[in-house]
């Protein structure tokens, strides 16, 4: 028994083309919305849960899952930090983070951190900061 093969129907000129979501660059792995900002951020280095060093950096962007920090000091990939962001509403959002990437810039280091512990209240504050 012979089968009849038919060609796919062409779209008529009255049909609107479907919109596709913009593609992310191959190196772009962000899945969360980020807010570009400049927030004063305090940090404490955590060495097996013990405080080892403290300081201040500037947060250049912030998301529900991480942040990009600017620092005059170099950090080590995998290093654990407790961070406290001073938000625009004068509230503080705290999170525990791990250094994921360090990039040397002209005068500063850009330090990408991923949060591994964020309270629900801090998450709400961060989400509110990003939305504003």
mmCIF file of C-alpha atoms in Angstrom:
data_model
loop_
_atom_site.group_PDB
_atom_site.id
_atom_site.type_symbol
_atom_site.label_atom_id
_atom_site.label_comp_id
_atom_site.label_asym_id
_atom_site.label_seq_id
_atom_site.Cartn_x
_atom_site.Cartn_y
_atom_site.Cartn_z
ATOM 1 C CA UNK A 1 0.000 0.000 0.000
ATOM 2 C CA UNK A 2 1.512 3.299 -1.059
ATOM 3 C CA UNK A 3 1.528 6.229 1.321
ATOM 4 C CA UNK A 4 0.889 9.703 0.154
ATOM 5 C CA UNK A 5 3.491 12.131 1.424
ATOM 6 C CA UNK A 6 2.236 15.650 1.670
ATOM 7 C CA UNK A 7 4.263 18.775 2.042
ATOM 8 C CA UNK A 8 3.841 20.860 5.165
ATOM 9 C CA UNK A 9 1.448 23.717 4.633
ATOM 10 C CA UNK A 10 3.091 27.077 4.259
ATOM 11 C CA UNK A 11 2.124 29.894 6.575
ATOM 12 C CA UNK A 12 -0.293 32.294 5.048
ATOM 13 C CA UNK A 13 0.651 35.929 4.875
ATOM 14 C CA UNK A 14 -2.042 36.722 7.445
ATOM 15 C CA UNK A 15 -0.366 34.719 10.190
ATOM 16 C CA UNK A 16 1.917 36.685 12.458
ATOM 17 C CA UNK A 17 5.395 35.322 12.999
ATOM 18 C CA UNK A 18 5.956 33.927 16.457
ATOM 19 C CA UNK A 19 8.201 35.899 18.742
ATOM 20 C CA UNK A 20 11.129 34.043 20.170
ATOM 21 C CA UNK A 21 12.735 34.846 23.468
ATOM 22 C CA UNK A 22 16.104 36.525 23.057
ATOM 23 C CA UNK A 23 18.918 34.022 23.250
ATOM 24 C CA UNK A 24 21.493 34.303 25.970
ATOM 25 C CA UNK A 25 25.115 34.450 24.991
ATOM 26 C CA UNK A 26 26.888 31.097 25.500
ATOM 27 C CA UNK A 27 28.799 32.531 28.463
ATOM 28 C CA UNK A 28 25.621 33.962 30.045
ATOM 29 C CA UNK A 29 24.413 31.603 32.750
ATOM 30 C CA UNK A 30 22.280 33.931 34.851
ATOM 31 C CA UNK A 31 18.836 32.628 35.644
ATOM 32 C CA UNK A 32 17.732 35.328 38.082
ATOM 33 C CA UNK A 33 16.889 38.965 37.523
ATOM 34 C CA UNK A 34 19.669 41.274 38.686
ATOM 35 C CA UNK A 35 19.526 44.861 39.778
ATOM 36 C CA UNK A 36 22.471 47.100 38.899
ATOM 37 C CA UNK A 37 23.314 49.259 41.872
ATOM 38 C CA UNK A 38 26.063 50.344 44.203
ATOM 39 C CA UNK A 39 25.420 49.173 47.749
ATOM 40 C CA UNK A 40 27.740 49.343 50.713
ATOM 41 C CA UNK A 41 28.323 45.746 51.763
ATOM 42 C CA UNK A 42 30.011 44.427 54.893
ATOM 43 C CA UNK A 43 31.567 40.968 54.845
ATOM 44 C CA UNK A 44 33.061 38.461 57.236
ATOM 45 C CA UNK A 45 35.237 35.677 55.965
ATOM 46 C CA UNK A 46 34.120 32.293 57.244
ATOM 47 C CA UNK A 47 36.748 29.651 57.899
ATOM 48 C CA UNK A 48 34.901 26.472 58.911
ATOM 49 C CA UNK A 49 32.213 28.657 60.438
ATOM 50 C CA UNK A 50 34.721 30.772 62.381
ATOM 51 C CA UNK A 51 35.115 34.485 61.654
ATOM 52 C CA UNK A 52 38.524 35.011 60.035
ATOM 53 C CA UNK A 53 38.516 38.557 58.572
ATOM 54 C CA UNK A 54 36.139 41.447 57.977
ATOM 55 C CA UNK A 55 35.816 44.415 55.663
ATOM 56 C CA UNK A 56 33.660 46.460 53.326
ATOM 57 C CA UNK A 57 33.085 46.134 49.583
ATOM 58 C CA UNK A 58 30.643 47.620 47.090
ATOM 59 C CA UNK A 59 27.903 45.484 45.528
ATOM 60 C CA UNK A 60 27.634 46.343 41.815
ATOM 61 C CA UNK A 61 24.667 44.074 41.184
ATOM 62 C CA UNK A 62 22.428 41.856 43.242
ATOM 63 C CA UNK A 63 20.036 38.992 42.556
ATOM 64 C CA UNK A 64 18.139 36.436 44.599
ATOM 65 C CA UNK A 65 20.959 33.933 44.032
ATOM 66 C CA UNK A 66 24.136 36.025 44.165
ATOM 67 C CA UNK A 67 25.930 39.320 43.735
ATOM 68 C CA UNK A 68 28.872 40.984 42.032
ATOM 69 C CA UNK A 69 31.141 42.724 44.520
ATOM 70 C CA UNK A 70 33.903 45.251 43.885
ATOM 71 C CA UNK A 71 36.868 45.076 46.242
ATOM 72 C CA UNK A 72 40.426 46.400 46.472
ATOM 73 C CA UNK A 73 41.355 43.011 47.970
ATOM 74 C CA UNK A 74 41.592 39.691 46.162
ATOM 75 C CA UNK A 75 39.408 36.766 47.218
ATOM 76 C CA UNK A 76 39.854 33.046 46.615
ATOM 77 C CA UNK A 77 37.385 30.975 44.587
ATOM 78 C CA UNK A 78 35.423 28.763 46.967
ATOM 79 C CA UNK A 79 35.980 31.111 49.912
ATOM 80 C CA UNK A 80 32.919 31.453 52.164
ATOM 81 C CA UNK A 81 31.657 34.856 53.269
ATOM 82 C CA UNK A 82 28.856 36.218 55.407
ATOM 83 C CA UNK A 83 27.644 39.355 53.593
ATOM 84 C CA UNK A 84 25.378 42.178 54.758
ATOM 85 C CA UNK A 85 23.934 44.506 52.117
ATOM 86 C CA UNK A 86 22.807 47.992 53.191
ATOM 87 C CA UNK A 87 19.751 48.395 50.960
ATOM 88 C CA UNK A 88 18.194 51.624 49.670
ATOM 89 C CA UNK A 89 15.433 51.453 52.297
ATOM 90 C CA UNK A 90 18.103 51.442 55.067
ATOM 91 C CA UNK A 91 17.384 47.781 55.791
ATOM 92 C CA UNK A 92 20.087 45.121 55.929
ATOM 93 C CA UNK A 93 19.849 41.842 54.018
ATOM 94 C CA UNK A 94 22.198 39.115 55.231
ATOM 95 C CA UNK A 95 23.335 36.036 53.325
ATOM 96 C CA UNK A 96 26.065 33.424 53.400
ATOM 97 C CA UNK A 97 27.887 33.238 50.090
ATOM 98 C CA UNK A 98 30.639 31.380 48.271
ATOM 99 C CA UNK A 99 33.099 33.085 45.908
ATOM 100 C CA UNK A 100 32.417 31.765 42.392
ATOM 101 C CA UNK A 101 34.662 33.986 40.251
ATOM 102 C CA UNK A 102 37.320 36.674 40.695
ATOM 103 C CA UNK A 103 38.298 39.053 37.884
ATOM 104 C CA UNK A 104 41.088 41.632 38.162
ATOM 105 C CA UNK A 105 40.050 45.075 36.931
ATOM 106 C CA UNK A 106 42.125 48.242 36.685
ATOM 107 C CA UNK A 107 42.053 49.213 40.353
ATOM 108 C CA UNK A 108 39.705 46.649 41.874
ATOM 109 C CA UNK A 109 38.705 43.007 41.803
ATOM 110 C CA UNK A 110 35.220 41.979 40.694
ATOM 111 C CA UNK A 111 34.128 39.131 42.937
ATOM 112 C CA UNK A 112 31.077 37.084 41.929
ATOM 113 C CA UNK A 113 29.433 35.312 44.856
ATOM 114 C CA UNK A 114 26.652 32.722 44.986
ATOM 115 C CA UNK A 115 24.369 32.614 48.002
ATOM 116 C CA UNK A 116 24.069 29.279 49.763
ATOM 117 C CA UNK A 117 22.060 30.468 52.769
ATOM 118 C CA UNK A 118 19.517 33.311 52.712
ATOM 119 C CA UNK A 119 16.639 33.726 55.152
ATOM 120 C CA UNK A 120 13.145 34.183 53.685
ATOM 121 C CA UNK A 121 13.059 37.736 55.102
ATOM 122 C CA UNK A 122 16.405 38.630 53.483
ATOM 123 C CA UNK A 123 15.204 37.111 50.193
ATOM 124 C CA UNK A 124 12.101 39.350 50.288
ATOM 125 C CA UNK A 125 14.256 42.429 50.980
ATOM 126 C CA UNK A 126 16.579 41.545 48.081
ATOM 127 C CA UNK A 127 13.628 40.960 45.732
ATOM 128 C CA UNK A 128 12.162 44.331 46.741
ATOM 129 C CA UNK A 129 15.532 46.042 46.123
ATOM 130 C CA UNK A 130 15.826 44.498 42.650
ATOM 131 C CA UNK A 131 12.262 45.501 41.725
ATOM 132 C CA UNK A 132 12.802 49.161 42.681
#
